[in-house]
Amino acid sequence: MKEWTREERYRTILEASDEEMAVLKEKVDGCPYRQKFHIQPTTGLLNDPNGFAYFNGEYHLFYQWFPLGPVHGIKHWYHVSSKDLVHWNDCGVGIIPSEYFESHGAFSGSGLAENDKLYLFYTGNTRNDKWERHPYQCLAIMDAEGKITKHPKAIVEELPEIYTDNFRDPKVFKENDKYYFVIGAERKEGNLGTIAVYESGDLINWNYKGEIKTSFFGNGFMWECPDYIKIDDKGVLIFSPQGLEANGDKYKNIFQSGYLIGNKIDFENLEFNHGEFRELDRGFDFYAPQTTKAPDGRYILVGWMGLPEIAYPTDENGWAHCLTIPRELSLKGDKLLQKPVRELASLRKNERVMSYALNNEETTIEDFKGNVYELECSFENIAGKRVGLKLRQGIKEETVFYYDLEEKKLVLDRSHSGKDFAVEYGRERKCPYEGKNLKLQIFIDTSSIEVFVNDGEEVFTARIFTAKDSSNISIFAHGKTDVNLKIWDLYLDEK
């Protein structure tokens, strides 16, 4: 693979010729792993979702983007919009880093619809001659016609003395007629991750308020991409702590994303009484999620289906990563449930319904071959050692999801899912489970799998790089189980 120099990583889209972009686009379009219904970059690298907001009758979503190749270079914001969370319009580049306060990239941030405008907050990344970093917090404003204008100077130019230059990703919201943003930070003392809070009366002038007081200390050196929402009179603080050590089946990825649930945060004293930290996703490829509130009151979450510092098989084709499908959030006790947004049902075509009574056997689903589909599967009256599914199955390939009754665990195994990558972090992901029944809703795209367990009690997300002709499904039981299946082809009709 090509070694990228610093100079090559810090060229913006404005410095690339039309010919260079056309050659790269042709390379990307020829990749066999391009997705059919996920948001993915036209070229180069996608990472964090940003600026997710409902504004002027549409959902607006931006993502971190380096246009010139599958590496983390100078970050732009790319803009897509949708009326239904399914069909996304390409709105082109939203923010190109061109000002002093973003000279080395427009890093992550968020959006707030207010006063008939969409206020976009982000971190401007800068470096001096010694390559020392200084973060600025920046503002751009989008009007109803979609024109984006940057505020002429940074809205926060200095960071509090107690933090390192790991200080980024403002998430803005309104609370009791005041505006706040939470921002991911690293303390100089002990290099501990934390979340700082800023307050404003007008979205332009901001004051440092302090730190959210949590009991989740000593965990991670930097808390990226914080988010705060309120559901059912509870406060939910979402963030991505870097540097958690693996603990049994937990925290197996290079970096994690999760949440704390407790009483709503009191923004006068910043106290937050909460329960344990829980991972949002049990799979291999999920990071830096962001939420927005739909007009009907639902909270919708989208994540980056990828991770930093990991090489992916699509790199050789000039692009990397996609976003997850949007998920509806709800609470069940002290647990966040995540279900695929209901609007995705509009993609369903050619429903097939099947039932099986398995007894120590494996059976291939007849008359089905597919690489892009949704599957609902319920295992009932489970008895024995193991029940599960083999997806994207071929002669040498399969992606396996199963319930191990002896270990009392759900398992996603991608050890035979095609091209290997990130193997130093393992080929399986597991979480505890116990029950006589198991309901799964699974979305398969060309190079991904998203498994939703029991209406969103658990989710497993993974990229898989499987051959096109690995397109069978089989179900198996080491013991007995009744299985009911529904399968739909998924087609993204142009609107």
XYZ file of C-alpha atoms in Angstrom, residues 63-236:
174
model
C -19.560 13.357 7.887
C -15.833 13.696 8.321
C -14.215 13.345 4.918
C -10.728 13.226 3.471
C -11.409 13.253 -0.278
C -8.028 12.279 -1.725
C -7.528 8.764 -0.363
C -8.359 6.158 2.305
C -6.278 7.815 5.039
C -6.834 10.341 7.828
C -5.741 13.552 6.145
C -7.086 17.102 6.344
C -10.740 16.711 7.303
C -13.627 18.291 5.402
C -17.359 18.020 6.151
C -19.421 16.299 3.450
C -23.177 17.008 3.356
C -26.124 14.713 2.650
C -29.835 15.297 3.305
C -32.982 13.184 3.471
C -36.704 13.510 4.034
C -37.093 9.884 5.188
C -33.735 8.664 6.640
C -33.542 6.170 3.758
C -32.987 8.085 0.508
C -30.081 10.517 0.889
C -29.381 13.431 -1.436
C -25.774 14.297 -2.244
C -25.354 17.962 -1.279
C -21.606 18.095 -1.913
C -18.869 19.398 0.366
C -20.273 21.359 3.314
C -17.105 22.700 4.944
C -13.681 23.003 3.319
C -10.923 23.943 5.814
C -9.558 27.216 4.488
C -9.358 29.624 7.467
C -6.645 30.161 10.091
C -8.799 28.499 12.772
C -9.124 25.225 10.788
C -5.844 25.203 8.862
C -5.296 21.479 9.465
C -8.874 20.240 9.327
C -12.505 20.762 10.225
C -12.879 18.189 12.989
C -16.131 16.788 14.368
C -19.086 18.724 15.707
C -22.853 19.042 15.687
C -25.834 21.039 14.483
C -28.708 22.953 16.082
C -31.696 24.289 14.151
C -32.632 27.698 15.564
C -33.981 31.007 14.179
C -34.612 29.504 10.723
C -30.938 28.602 10.462
C -28.824 25.516 11.074
C -25.927 26.385 13.382
C -22.977 24.046 12.782
C -20.368 23.801 15.538
C -17.058 22.066 14.955
C -13.461 21.903 16.133
C -10.884 23.635 13.969
C -7.634 21.706 14.019
C -4.434 23.751 13.636
C -0.707 23.016 13.799
C 2.251 25.357 14.142
C 5.730 25.047 12.600
C 6.736 22.619 15.359
C 3.646 20.525 14.589
C 2.121 21.450 17.957
C -1.660 21.408 17.870
C -4.098 24.096 18.945
C -7.849 23.397 18.773
C -10.383 26.156 18.066
C -14.149 25.795 18.427
C -15.791 27.141 15.298
C -19.210 28.024 13.896
C -20.741 27.922 10.433
C -24.357 28.827 9.692
C -26.512 27.258 6.967
C -29.537 29.159 5.680
C -32.796 27.754 4.287
C -31.325 27.688 0.769
C -28.470 25.470 1.961
C -25.753 28.130 1.776
C -23.132 27.694 4.514
C -21.254 30.737 5.839
C -18.444 30.471 8.366
C -18.383 32.816 11.355
C -15.365 35.116 10.748
C -13.490 34.004 13.849
C -13.457 31.087 16.268
C -16.114 31.192 19.001
C -13.725 29.588 21.536
C -10.104 30.483 20.891
C -8.406 29.188 24.053
C -8.974 26.032 26.038
C -8.889 25.833 29.839
C -5.417 25.318 31.276
C -6.282 21.935 32.816
C -6.739 20.202 29.438
C -4.344 18.883 26.795
C -4.826 19.704 23.100
C -7.164 16.684 22.913
C -10.163 18.997 23.162
C -12.768 18.566 20.433
C -16.185 17.521 19.075
C -18.711 20.051 20.485
C -22.295 18.734 20.727
C -24.726 21.656 21.075
C -28.243 21.676 22.587
C -30.712 23.965 24.329
C -31.683 23.623 27.986
C -33.903 26.041 29.978
C -33.525 28.914 27.472
C -29.752 28.604 27.481
C -27.452 26.962 24.991
C -24.804 24.445 25.966
C -22.240 22.329 24.267
C -20.442 19.342 25.727
C -16.953 18.711 24.402
C -14.584 15.760 24.618
C -11.408 16.430 26.574
C -8.295 14.979 28.162
C -7.035 16.272 31.493
C -3.350 17.018 31.812
C -3.413 15.496 35.281
C -3.360 11.737 34.857
C -4.256 11.995 31.172
C -7.854 11.130 32.004
C -10.752 11.458 29.618
C -13.583 13.793 30.612
C -16.331 16.040 29.219
C -16.242 19.829 29.484
C -19.296 22.092 29.249
C -19.744 25.559 27.706
C -22.746 27.879 28.096
C -24.144 30.676 25.900
C -27.134 32.981 25.659
C -26.828 33.686 21.935
C -24.890 30.806 20.255
C -21.986 33.181 19.528
C -20.455 34.107 22.890
C -19.500 31.075 24.974
C -18.194 30.626 28.520
C -16.532 27.603 30.063
C -18.868 26.203 32.718
C -16.863 23.275 34.086
C -16.793 19.500 33.809
C -19.621 16.992 33.997
C -19.164 15.273 37.347
C -19.253 11.526 36.677
C -17.978 8.588 38.685
C -16.573 6.981 35.528
C -12.983 8.132 36.071
C -9.735 6.348 35.392
C -11.269 5.020 32.202
C -9.637 6.121 28.978
C -7.286 8.939 28.055
C -9.722 10.846 25.813
C -13.519 10.874 25.575
C -14.391 11.643 21.974
C -17.701 12.694 20.418
C -19.847 13.323 23.518
C -23.632 13.567 23.119
C -26.405 14.227 25.616
C -30.106 13.389 25.259
C -33.104 13.047 27.585
C -35.489 10.090 27.310
C -38.307 9.230 29.732
C -37.112 11.730 32.340
C -33.604 10.242 32.300
C -30.329 11.721 31.099
C -28.234 9.716 28.630
